[in-house]
Amino acid sequence: MAGDKDTLLAMGFDPARVEWALKATGNRGLQPAMDHILENESKSVPKMENVSASTASAATDAMDVDEDEEDAEALHSLGGVAANAVEAKSIKCTECGKIFKNTDLANFHAEKSGHDQFEESTEEIKPLTEEEKKERLDELRAKMAEKRSRKAIEEAAEQKANEQLRRKAGKDIHKVREELQAKEAIKEAQQKKRDKLEDAKARAAVKAQIEADKKARAEKAAREKALREGLPIENVDVSNPATAVPQSGSSISGVAGKDFKETRLQIRMSTGGQPYTTSLPSDSPLSAVAEFLAAQTLTVNVDTVTFAQHFPRKSFSRTDFSKSLRELGLTPSAVLIATP
């Protein structure tokens, strides 16, 4: 029995299946064990206690058969056996014609094929010759090698499919990352364009404020000169303050006297950062600018913030917060520097 086990293991069979086959066939030889392994290769190996129980049942049946044979021999010696009595040598499946050496092998065949029609047969299963055993072993080795090769091909195909899925997932992630970067670049370019436009507007507003201040100073100088020389004020020409007199009814502040209903402001923080732009009614007080700025950032306090201008250079005191933007000469547009 140990030799049968070693032979089966040397042929490459799984040790658990070898144990199962030897116990299921009652250790009746190499051929039954190989037949059992081949017929049950697609089934999972059961627990050994179940196999032991089945083997014990088979052994009991075998003992019964031996006892029947002994009784038959006794009857034969006593002359009690009929002359036409025939001894059964095997079990035959009437559906497919296969012959089995014992009941256990017939039962395994029934479980595997679904056949249920069996009968006793007088055909004797001859043991395999050495040449037949060798051919059977070669056949089994070829079958096992084919099975391993098929399994290796399936595993390689599965690994290739998994690798393709992994690469596809990597490409998808890379594509999404590139799209996000492109969107961020477009967004950043648009923001730079807006900032550049706001800066251009702010410079234009500063230039307009400088021109307005120049004109107001020219008007004021022409007016004062006209008063000193006793000339009529309505004949003053502001384009040539040395010889002209400002028109009557003109305001001292010049631009402040024009009817601008709204004032556009750009507010920059002295600490740096993004400028804030807004449009307010020209009659709004400077405190409205402070309230707007406090709503945009938490670092600004309405009661402590101060404002100043670079062109012309001017700082606004707390008393100026109650004055309108028109009175402070901030219309039609101005740039303010805010200090929190």
XYZ file of C-alpha atoms in Angstrom:
340
model
C 0.000 0.000 0.000
C 2.829 2.338 0.772
C 4.209 1.488 -2.665
C 0.896 2.442 -4.355
C 0.870 5.762 -2.518
C 4.459 6.561 -3.480
C 3.738 5.636 -7.102
C 0.706 7.936 -7.238
C 2.622 10.794 -5.632
C 5.492 10.283 -8.086
C 2.981 10.593 -10.901
C 2.196 14.116 -9.706
C -1.209 13.589 -8.080
C -2.286 15.750 -5.171
C -1.505 14.063 -1.799
C -5.019 14.734 -0.484
C -6.593 13.095 -3.544
C -4.203 10.132 -3.232
C -5.271 9.629 0.415
C -8.923 9.938 -0.608
C -8.527 7.438 -3.445
C -6.691 4.849 -1.331
C -9.223 5.043 1.508
C -12.241 5.119 -0.843
C -11.068 1.997 -2.703
C -10.092 0.200 0.497
C -6.414 0.048 -0.508
C -7.216 -2.590 -3.112
C -4.388 -1.670 -5.452
C -2.934 0.932 -7.799
C -5.492 0.524 -10.592
C -8.640 1.228 -8.488
C -6.947 4.214 -6.877
C -6.008 5.707 -10.286
C -9.524 5.071 -11.595
C -10.947 6.854 -8.556
C -8.650 9.878 -9.023
C -9.507 10.233 -12.715
C -13.226 9.833 -12.199
C -13.349 12.371 -9.369
C -10.797 14.945 -10.566
C -13.518 17.627 -10.954
C -14.843 17.091 -7.413
C -13.543 18.641 -4.217
C -11.785 16.389 -1.720
C -14.247 15.447 1.099
C -13.351 15.252 4.751
C -11.468 12.116 5.657
C -14.023 11.016 8.264
C -16.674 10.798 5.538
C -14.287 8.765 3.400
C -13.483 6.560 6.394
C -17.190 5.913 6.977
C -17.688 5.066 3.322
C -14.627 2.817 3.385
C -15.887 1.090 6.499
C -19.213 0.451 4.777
C -17.398 -0.873 1.729
C -15.246 -3.070 3.954
C -18.374 -4.437 5.643
C -19.885 -5.147 2.249
C -16.637 -6.834 1.234
C -16.753 -8.968 4.400
C -20.319 -9.898 3.572
C -19.253 -10.821 0.064
C -16.373 -12.899 1.460
C -18.797 -14.619 3.853
C -21.182 -15.295 0.977
C -18.302 -16.721 -1.057
C -17.284 -18.912 1.904
C -20.870 -20.096 2.284
C -21.047 -20.747 -1.441
C -17.844 -22.792 -1.299
C -19.205 -24.729 1.664
C -22.422 -25.444 -0.130
C -20.472 -26.453 -3.216
C -18.356 -28.870 -1.184
C -21.505 -30.340 0.279
C -23.073 -30.604 -3.141
C -25.692 -27.981 -2.373
C -24.845 -25.580 -5.174
C -26.738 -25.863 -8.395
C -24.754 -26.962 -11.369
C -25.769 -23.956 -13.384
C -24.750 -21.385 -10.656
C -22.395 -18.709 -12.072
C -20.093 -16.526 -9.973
C -20.214 -12.699 -10.617
C -16.789 -11.302 -11.460
C -17.672 -7.587 -11.913
C -20.418 -4.952 -12.055
C -21.540 -3.599 -15.422
C -23.292 -0.317 -16.240
C -26.034 -1.236 -18.675
C -26.325 2.354 -19.903
C -22.747 2.865 -21.105
C -21.290 -0.679 -20.951
C -18.432 0.115 -18.561
C -17.301 -2.659 -16.235
C -16.220 -2.040 -12.635
C -14.308 -4.288 -10.323
C -16.326 -3.511 -7.189
C -19.393 -1.717 -5.887
C -17.488 1.378 -4.733
C -16.173 2.079 -8.223
C -19.663 1.547 -9.643
C -21.081 4.009 -7.102
C -18.469 6.624 -8.035
C -19.350 6.146 -11.691
C -23.045 6.597 -10.875
C -22.365 9.836 -8.990
C -20.242 11.221 -11.820
C -22.341 10.155 -14.834
C -25.835 10.005 -13.350
C -26.303 6.422 -14.543
C -28.371 4.184 -12.301
C -28.719 0.932 -14.215
C -26.181 -1.685 -13.135
C -25.997 -5.492 -13.196
C -23.616 -8.216 -12.138
C -21.299 -9.510 -14.830
C -19.199 -12.602 -15.259
C -16.549 -10.633 -17.128
C -13.343 -10.526 -15.139
C -11.249 -7.395 -15.117
C -7.749 -8.507 -15.802
C -4.917 -6.669 -14.045
C -2.850 -4.336 -16.156
C 0.396 -5.583 -17.578
C 3.602 -3.647 -17.011
C 3.360 -2.218 -20.533
C -0.273 -1.169 -19.983
C 0.654 0.399 -16.643
C 3.417 2.362 -18.332
C 1.068 3.521 -21.077
C -1.518 4.495 -18.469
C 1.096 6.388 -16.472
C 2.251 8.212 -19.599
C -1.342 9.054 -20.410
C -1.931 10.359 -16.906
C 1.260 12.430 -16.963
C 0.285 13.911 -20.347
C -3.164 14.725 -19.025
C -1.735 16.403 -15.912
C 0.781 18.346 -18.041
C -2.031 19.503 -20.339
C -4.071 20.559 -17.333
C -1.153 22.520 -15.866
C -0.459 24.136 -19.264
C -4.115 25.135 -19.648
C -4.126 26.571 -16.157
C -0.921 28.520 -16.846
C -2.448 29.954 -20.046
C -5.593 30.977 -18.173
C -3.550 32.628 -15.411
C -1.429 34.482 -17.989
C -4.567 35.710 -19.785
C -6.081 36.838 -16.494
C -2.863 38.626 -15.518
C -2.764 40.349 -18.915
C -6.377 41.490 -18.549
C -5.657 42.845 -15.069
C -2.604 44.702 -16.378
C -4.682 46.256 -19.168
C -7.285 47.389 -16.650
C -4.565 48.879 -14.444
C -3.011 50.762 -17.369
C -6.400 52.043 -18.517
C -7.174 53.281 -15.001
C -3.770 55.035 -14.882
C -4.423 56.708 -18.253
C -7.866 57.864 -17.122
C -6.432 59.384 -13.949
C -3.678 61.102 -15.946
C -6.254 62.487 -18.391
C -8.419 63.850 -15.585
C -5.354 65.440 -13.964
C -4.373 67.115 -17.260
C -7.924 68.448 -17.744
C -7.912 69.913 -14.229
C -4.532 71.552 -14.831
C -5.791 73.003 -18.128
C -8.872 74.422 -16.419
C -6.732 75.922 -13.656
C -4.416 77.504 -16.266
C -7.403 79.029 -18.092
C -8.843 80.296 -14.844
C -5.503 81.813 -13.827
C -5.121 83.491 -17.248
C -8.616 84.961 -16.989
C -7.865 86.273 -13.508
C -4.635 87.888 -14.720
C -6.553 89.485 -17.577
C -9.134 90.879 -15.165
C -6.411 92.173 -12.839
C -4.642 93.823 -15.770
C -7.895 95.472 -16.879
C -8.582 96.701 -13.352
C -5.059 98.119 -13.115
C -5.535 99.909 -16.444
C -8.818 101.367 -15.212
C -7.198 102.418 -11.969
C -4.339 104.175 -13.820
C -6.862 105.900 -16.067
C -8.803 107.017 -13.013
C -5.624 108.353 -11.372
C -4.683 110.195 -14.564
C -8.165 111.708 -14.795
C -7.948 112.750 -11.151
C -4.571 114.433 -11.747
C -5.956 116.306 -14.753
C -9.008 117.343 -12.754
C -6.801 118.598 -9.930
C -4.641 120.544 -12.403
C -7.715 122.105 -13.946
C -9.120 122.987 -10.536
C -5.846 124.625 -9.482
C -5.722 126.527 -12.773
C -9.269 127.760 -12.289
C -8.499 128.799 -8.758
C -5.310 130.644 -9.801
C -7.139 132.409 -12.648
C -9.932 133.426 -10.307
C -7.530 134.787 -7.710
C -5.618 136.700 -10.376
C -8.835 138.146 -11.766
C -9.829 139.283 -8.298
C -6.416 140.898 -7.704
C -6.515 142.721 -11.038
C -10.161 143.686 -10.704
C -11.180 141.846 -13.865
C -14.672 140.366 -14.299
C -14.746 136.766 -13.167
C -16.982 135.634 -16.040
C -14.281 136.488 -18.605
C -11.612 134.201 -17.098
C -10.276 131.583 -19.605
C -9.123 128.526 -17.687
C -7.122 127.285 -20.682
C -4.783 130.292 -20.207
C -4.856 131.318 -16.553
C -2.238 134.026 -17.054
C -4.588 136.196 -19.174
C -8.090 134.795 -18.640
C -10.633 134.880 -15.877
C -12.683 131.852 -14.824
C -16.324 131.738 -15.810
C -18.887 132.897 -13.286
C -20.658 130.226 -11.292
C -17.803 127.717 -11.588
C -16.913 125.806 -8.467
C -13.565 126.151 -6.766
C -13.059 122.421 -6.933
C -13.754 122.222 -10.676
C -14.618 118.588 -11.206
C -16.488 118.421 -7.934
C -19.089 120.783 -9.343
C -19.942 118.438 -12.245
C -23.025 116.254 -11.993
C -21.627 112.733 -11.503
C -24.324 110.563 -9.888
C -21.987 107.645 -9.156
C -18.383 107.348 -8.112
C -16.241 104.372 -9.051
C -13.635 103.471 -6.446
C -10.689 101.092 -6.351
C -9.539 100.356 -2.816
C -6.100 98.883 -2.179
C -4.898 97.587 1.160
C -1.668 99.019 2.494
C -0.772 95.479 3.563
C -1.016 94.245 -0.038
C -3.328 91.753 -1.629
C -6.154 91.891 -4.116
C -7.735 95.337 -4.744
C -11.464 95.849 -4.200
C -13.634 97.815 -6.619
C -17.122 99.253 -6.134
C -19.456 101.957 -7.391
C -21.308 104.149 -4.884
C -23.620 107.147 -5.234
C -21.575 110.366 -5.249
C -23.608 111.606 -2.266
C -22.532 108.616 -0.153
C -20.273 109.465 2.833
C -16.749 108.125 3.112
C -17.990 105.901 5.950
C -19.953 103.924 3.324
C -16.613 103.011 1.735
C -15.368 101.779 5.117
C -18.490 99.665 5.587
C -18.088 98.153 2.114
C -14.461 97.254 2.805
C -15.301 95.767 6.216
C -17.863 93.517 4.527
C -15.184 92.228 2.102
C -12.495 91.341 4.656
C -12.519 90.554 8.362
C -9.293 92.456 8.985
C -10.925 95.870 8.495
C -12.714 97.673 11.331
C -15.040 100.512 10.357
C -14.057 102.552 13.431
C -10.289 102.321 12.955
C -9.681 102.120 9.197
C -8.122 105.147 7.479
C -7.967 106.209 3.825
C -5.421 108.124 1.775
C -4.664 109.075 -1.843
C -1.336 108.955 -3.659
C -2.365 111.212 -6.551
C -2.819 113.832 -5.350
C -1.237 112.919 -2.046
C -3.889 113.327 0.585
C -4.976 111.665 3.847
C -8.552 111.673 5.093
C -9.254 112.261 8.778
C -12.122 110.848 10.829
C -14.060 114.061 10.306
C -14.011 113.389 6.540
C -15.963 110.141 7.026
C -19.217 112.114 7.275
C -18.543 114.041 4.047
C -19.813 112.872 0.677
C -17.568 111.505 -2.032
C -18.435 114.557 -4.154
C -17.382 116.958 -1.369
C -14.095 115.114 -0.937
C -13.330 115.433 -4.661
C -13.408 111.673 -5.320
C -15.832 111.832 -8.244
C -16.050 110.448 -10.896
C -13.425 107.893 -9.870
C -10.562 107.544 -7.443
C -8.036 105.148 -5.981
C -7.901 104.882 -2.187
C -5.275 103.267 0.011
C -6.845 101.677 3.111
C -4.941 101.035 6.334
C -6.727 98.662 8.764
